[in-house]
Amino acid sequence: MNAAFSRSWKHAVVTGGAGFVGSHLCTALLDSGAAVTCVDDFTTGRPENISGLRDRPGFELVRASVCEPFTVDRPPDLVLHFASPASPADYLRLPLHTMETGSLGTRNALALAHESGARFLLASTSEVYGDPQQHPQNERYRGNVNPVGPRSVYDEAKRFGEALTTAQADAHGTDTGIVRLFNTYGPRMRGHDGRAVPTFISQALAGEPLTVTGDGHQTRSLCYVDDTVRGILAAAAHGLRGPVNIGNPTEITMLDLARLVVELTGSTSEVRFIERPTDDPAVRCPDITLARDKLEWEPRVSAEEGLLRTIDWFRAHTD
Ligand code: NAD
């Protein structure tokens, strides 16, 4: 963890704590000595993500939807609001749930933080920038989102969540922060959740063609989950209101990513081009000047290293 911006939390609530990023956050917080309550309805989360945490002292699971007001057994000093379907396959399957989690769920998580006097951090996303016309994207860019496009259920829910978080801080003085996460990958992703890294790795390990959408020249910036978690906890500790971008500015085309996964897995799979989804962003790259300056944070794990760790995990966890 960053020495400059770490803080000892007594009790953290992590909504969405049984999901990919949330479960890594729960682990990091427990490792730092905090008690952790994970609030999750398991829409997209998995019990096995937190199975190693269930017996650890200080860990509690509350199985509940944040769309309804929820309680935890004692007041937290930190609320990390990470509940939300995040992969396009999930939010397209769960459009209303996604919008309710981003709106009602954010309201309920903010209420818990406010009543407890806790710091609140919203997991927002680079998707608030939509298909960006500014590159790379800094936090002042207001985005290019189609409000009635298929991705809007996620993008607009997150934009609303940011507005609600800001209104809560202005109206009631709640200590809030907003992190805009860019594509994060690592162990505990679901092989078929539709996101590029787990999809390519699963296909490569199975000897199936890697399905690249469009001509594969669209770019993403991939951040290894340990780096993302370190950035999130630095933003929580710093007290920064944000929003602040947390992501890896090293950009890679989807075609190059597919080729790299083939190389690192030693697979004989070929690349197959398939139709590109509507409103799929052409480029995505964070400007992380603010995170560097304020949080003294930047990613440390290279794409090769992060992919190798992720591939090892998939090898060990694929039937
Ligand atoms: P995930 O799907 O693995 O985890 C989301 C978790 O939220 C799951 O455990 C799910 O069961 C839970 N959840 C969903 N709706 C809920 C509800 N109404 N009540 C309680 N729990 C609910 O996704 P993830 O990749 O871990 O993303 C976590 C957060 O980070 C999300 O808010 C997402 O928008 C944000 N984010 C992730 C990325 C990324 O690349 N992984 C990028 C940007 C933002």
XYZ file of C-alpha atoms and ligand atoms in Angstrom:
363
model
C 0.000 0.000 0.000
C 1.086 3.597 -0.606
C 2.866 4.794 2.537
C 1.740 8.417 2.044
C -1.949 7.651 1.820
C -2.820 4.637 3.894
C -5.100 4.874 6.881
C -6.224 2.451 9.555
C -9.930 1.845 9.187
C -11.792 0.213 12.053
C -14.796 -1.107 10.143
C -15.306 -0.930 6.408
C -18.514 -1.811 4.577
C -17.900 -3.025 1.029
C -21.048 -3.240 -1.087
C -20.501 -5.670 -3.942
C -17.802 -7.287 -1.805
C -18.383 -10.755 -3.304
C -17.587 -9.499 -6.796
C -14.284 -9.320 -8.601
C -12.900 -5.949 -7.394
C -14.913 -5.951 -4.158
C -13.488 -9.266 -2.959
C -9.928 -8.017 -3.490
C -10.847 -4.878 -1.527
C -12.250 -6.989 1.326
C -8.992 -8.968 1.420
C -6.791 -5.857 1.406
C -8.838 -4.206 4.158
C -8.769 -7.322 6.361
C -5.015 -7.574 5.773
C -4.691 -3.952 6.960
C -6.418 -4.819 10.247
C -9.926 -3.474 9.496
C -13.115 -5.374 10.221
C -15.077 -5.781 6.983
C -18.771 -6.209 6.283
C -19.482 -7.362 2.755
C -22.983 -6.516 1.509
C -23.894 -8.451 -1.608
C -26.940 -9.964 -3.285
C -24.838 -12.319 -5.470
C -26.380 -11.114 -8.726
C -22.978 -11.335 -10.365
C -20.764 -12.071 -7.351
C -19.730 -15.578 -6.338
C -19.507 -17.235 -2.904
C -16.089 -18.677 -3.820
C -14.695 -15.135 -4.192
C -15.057 -14.686 -0.434
C -14.802 -18.304 0.717
C -11.250 -17.644 1.965
C -12.521 -14.706 4.032
C -15.506 -16.260 5.782
C -13.461 -17.633 8.693
C -11.240 -14.599 9.126
C -11.845 -12.605 12.330
C -13.731 -9.397 11.634
C -15.357 -10.544 8.397
C -19.148 -10.467 8.111
C -21.383 -11.171 5.144
C -24.768 -9.484 4.792
C -26.706 -11.053 1.949
C -28.896 -8.167 0.811
C -29.635 -5.938 -2.131
C -28.488 -2.354 -1.688
C -31.589 -1.319 -3.631
C -33.440 -1.685 -0.297
C -32.295 0.175 2.819
C -29.872 -2.129 4.646
C -28.234 -2.194 8.052
C -24.971 -3.557 9.376
C -24.388 -4.606 12.965
C -22.219 -1.612 13.933
C -21.372 1.734 12.384
C -18.604 1.730 9.799
C -15.981 4.449 9.394
C -15.658 3.641 5.662
C -18.279 2.687 3.055
C -16.965 1.515 -0.313
C -19.908 1.367 -2.699
C -18.927 -1.180 -5.334
C -22.223 -3.020 -5.885
C -23.231 -2.937 -9.546
C -23.126 -5.260 -12.504
C -20.025 -4.125 -14.387
C -19.509 -6.236 -17.489
C -21.558 -5.324 -20.572
C -22.941 -8.881 -20.720
C -24.266 -8.481 -17.160
C -25.735 -5.010 -17.408
C -27.372 -5.696 -20.760
C -29.010 -8.755 -19.151
C -29.940 -6.768 -16.020
C -30.832 -3.271 -17.264
C -33.306 -2.233 -14.564
C -31.345 -3.860 -11.751
C -28.273 -1.934 -12.933
C -30.110 1.392 -12.925
C -31.690 0.714 -9.533
C -28.368 -0.306 -8.013
C -26.731 2.866 -9.349
C -29.545 5.095 -8.073
C -31.425 3.559 -5.108
C -28.377 1.519 -4.116
C -26.133 4.582 -4.094
C -28.743 6.500 -2.089
C -28.915 3.715 0.529
C -25.139 3.344 0.762
C -24.793 7.129 1.132
C -27.420 7.087 3.899
C -25.453 4.448 5.807
C -22.260 6.503 5.491
C -23.992 9.706 6.533
C -25.729 8.173 9.570
C -22.435 6.584 10.664
C -20.246 9.627 10.041
C -18.208 7.409 7.693
C -16.167 8.261 4.639
C -17.950 7.147 1.450
C -16.325 6.171 -1.825
C -18.295 5.596 -5.019
C -16.960 3.162 -7.610
C -17.591 5.071 -10.794
C -16.179 4.177 -14.170
C -14.430 5.365 -17.295
C -17.785 4.600 -18.978
C -18.968 8.030 -17.783
C -16.774 9.324 -20.652
C -18.782 7.191 -23.145
C -17.182 7.021 -26.596
C -14.697 9.798 -25.819
C -13.848 12.678 -28.122
C -10.950 13.696 -25.900
C -7.945 11.420 -25.575
C -6.632 10.555 -23.060
C -9.493 11.379 -20.720
C -8.928 13.637 -17.731
C -11.489 14.243 -15.002
C -12.634 17.553 -16.492
C -13.856 15.854 -19.686
C -17.658 15.570 -19.529
C -18.049 12.604 -21.808
C -19.949 11.489 -24.868
C -22.687 9.122 -23.716
C -25.751 8.139 -25.720
C -28.542 8.358 -23.104
C -30.763 5.898 -24.976
C -28.060 3.564 -26.292
C -27.729 -0.005 -25.007
C -24.851 0.889 -22.670
C -26.744 3.806 -21.119
C -28.189 1.681 -18.302
C -24.693 1.415 -16.883
C -23.147 4.695 -18.042
C -26.070 6.862 -16.945
C -26.536 4.985 -13.667
C -22.919 5.757 -12.835
C -23.283 9.383 -13.946
C -26.379 9.679 -11.751
C -24.462 8.041 -8.884
C -21.742 10.687 -9.225
C -24.333 13.483 -9.220
C -26.103 11.996 -6.189
C -22.829 11.594 -4.295
C -21.933 15.207 -5.048
C -25.395 16.431 -3.980
C -25.179 14.445 -0.739
C -21.810 16.009 0.127
C -23.050 19.517 -0.732
C -26.399 19.204 1.055
C -25.342 17.257 4.152
C -21.569 17.540 4.408
C -21.042 13.790 4.050
C -17.367 12.943 3.469
C -17.514 11.533 -0.053
C -15.110 10.579 -2.803
C -15.511 9.292 -6.355
C -13.061 6.986 -8.142
C -13.437 6.495 -11.888
C -12.020 3.041 -12.517
C -10.744 2.089 -15.958
C -10.692 -1.518 -17.164
C -9.336 -3.682 -14.382
C -8.457 -7.366 -14.687
C -7.051 -10.161 -12.579
C -7.868 -13.320 -10.647
C -11.541 -13.983 -9.733
C -12.988 -12.622 -12.965
C -15.564 -14.944 -14.461
C -14.310 -16.616 -17.626
C -17.444 -15.850 -19.566
C -18.443 -12.459 -18.199
C -17.897 -10.929 -21.632
C -14.908 -8.763 -20.721
C -11.895 -9.045 -23.009
C -9.199 -10.380 -20.668
C -11.113 -13.313 -19.106
C -12.734 -14.119 -22.446
C -9.409 -14.264 -24.300
C -7.702 -16.260 -21.536
C -10.556 -18.774 -21.322
C -10.605 -19.176 -25.096
C -6.817 -19.520 -25.320
C -6.674 -22.135 -22.546
C -9.505 -24.086 -24.185
C -7.779 -23.953 -27.582
C -10.735 -22.044 -29.031
C -10.477 -19.038 -31.392
C -10.089 -15.698 -29.610
C -13.086 -13.571 -30.605
C -11.974 -10.008 -31.332
C -14.752 -7.518 -32.053
C -14.597 -5.273 -35.126
C -11.146 -4.956 -36.683
C -9.518 -5.130 -33.223
C -7.967 -1.661 -33.492
C -10.090 -0.248 -30.653
C -7.992 0.324 -27.553
C -8.355 -0.222 -23.826
C -6.052 0.523 -20.920
C -5.802 -2.433 -18.593
C -4.987 -2.091 -14.919
C -4.046 -5.086 -12.784
C -6.395 -5.457 -9.828
C -3.696 -5.044 -7.143
C -2.846 -1.632 -8.600
C -6.525 -0.647 -8.758
C -7.110 -1.690 -5.134
C -4.062 0.301 -4.006
C -5.412 3.358 -5.855
C -8.900 2.967 -4.361
C -7.554 2.706 -0.822
C -5.264 5.701 -1.405
C -8.294 7.740 -2.543
C -10.250 6.590 0.521
C -7.395 7.491 2.873
C -6.561 10.832 1.272
C -10.025 12.305 1.705
C -10.012 13.569 -1.901
C -13.498 14.393 -3.138
C -12.640 13.648 -6.743
C -13.623 12.372 -9.148
C -10.225 10.831 -9.738
C -9.205 8.462 -12.524
C -7.692 5.162 -11.397
C -6.341 3.206 -14.341
C -3.259 2.208 -16.260
C -2.373 4.659 -19.045
C -0.627 1.971 -21.108
C -2.977 1.539 -24.052
C -3.301 -1.657 -26.060
C -5.445 -2.593 -29.056
C -7.774 -5.541 -28.616
C -5.996 -7.351 -31.430
C -2.604 -6.908 -29.739
C -4.124 -8.030 -26.442
C -5.463 -11.199 -28.080
C -2.032 -11.910 -29.610
C -0.317 -11.299 -26.263
C -2.677 -13.714 -24.493
C -2.003 -16.370 -27.150
C 1.742 -15.881 -26.657
C 1.649 -15.907 -22.844
C -0.603 -18.967 -22.630
C 1.405 -20.828 -25.267
C -1.890 -21.513 -27.036
C -2.320 -22.501 -30.651
C -5.622 -20.602 -30.888
C -6.316 -18.302 -33.805
C -8.035 -14.924 -33.768
C -11.590 -14.699 -35.129
C -13.187 -11.329 -35.860
C -16.807 -10.862 -34.791
C -19.292 -7.997 -34.920
C -18.503 -4.982 -32.771
C -21.226 -4.018 -30.224
C -23.184 -0.756 -30.648
C -21.580 2.306 -28.997
C -18.428 0.336 -28.144
C -15.805 3.044 -27.365
C -13.033 3.333 -29.961
C -10.385 4.428 -27.479
C -10.017 4.459 -23.737
C -7.013 5.789 -21.836
C -6.858 7.545 -18.473
C -4.985 10.728 -17.781
C -3.797 9.928 -14.247
C -2.075 13.247 -13.506
C -4.487 13.926 -10.635
C -3.931 10.520 -9.012
C -0.158 10.909 -9.408
C -0.152 14.425 -7.917
C -2.683 14.024 -5.112
C -2.471 10.334 -4.207
C 1.128 9.672 -5.260
C -0.341 6.650 -6.974
C 0.474 5.030 -10.262
C 0.244 1.451 -11.516
C 3.243 -0.820 -10.986
C 2.278 -4.101 -12.649
C 3.083 -4.464 -16.363
C 0.594 -6.031 -18.765
C 2.789 -9.114 -19.198
C 3.173 -9.628 -15.442
C -0.508 -9.049 -14.687
C -1.641 -11.294 -17.515
C 0.724 -14.079 -16.416
C -0.654 -13.920 -12.857
C -4.204 -13.966 -14.213
C -3.472 -16.844 -16.585
C -1.978 -18.843 -13.680
C -5.151 -18.252 -11.680
C -7.390 -19.294 -14.586
C -5.335 -22.459 -15.127
C -5.801 -23.352 -11.448
C -9.511 -22.546 -11.392
C -10.764 -23.857 -14.742
C -12.322 -27.297 -14.721
P -18.654 -7.705 -10.388
O -19.881 -7.973 -11.192
O -17.636 -8.781 -10.291
O -19.032 -7.275 -8.909
C -20.176 -6.539 -8.599
C -20.726 -7.050 -7.297
O -21.892 -6.273 -6.940
C -21.197 -8.514 -7.377
O -20.721 -9.237 -6.273
C -22.716 -8.413 -7.362
O -23.346 -9.555 -6.855
C -22.913 -7.177 -6.500
N -24.198 -6.512 -6.714
C -24.764 -6.134 -7.883
N -25.943 -5.539 -7.653
C -26.141 -5.540 -6.308
C -27.149 -5.073 -5.456
N -28.247 -4.453 -5.930
N -27.012 -5.255 -4.122
C -25.916 -5.872 -3.609
N -24.914 -6.337 -4.372
C -25.023 -6.178 -5.702
O -18.008 -6.367 -10.990
P -16.593 -5.709 -10.690
O -15.802 -5.742 -11.928
O -16.014 -6.263 -9.448
O -17.012 -4.187 -10.451
C -17.171 -3.686 -9.135
C -17.473 -2.206 -9.183
O -16.392 -1.511 -9.818
C -18.738 -1.870 -9.952
O -19.405 -0.803 -9.312
C -18.207 -1.410 -11.285
O -19.069 -0.496 -11.919
C -16.893 -0.754 -10.906
N -15.949 -0.769 -12.011
C -15.292 -1.928 -12.348
C -14.416 -1.911 -13.424
C -13.650 -3.147 -13.840
O -12.901 -3.077 -14.812
N -13.781 -4.275 -13.150
C -14.224 -0.732 -14.154
C -14.937 0.386 -13.795
C -15.779 0.373 -12.711
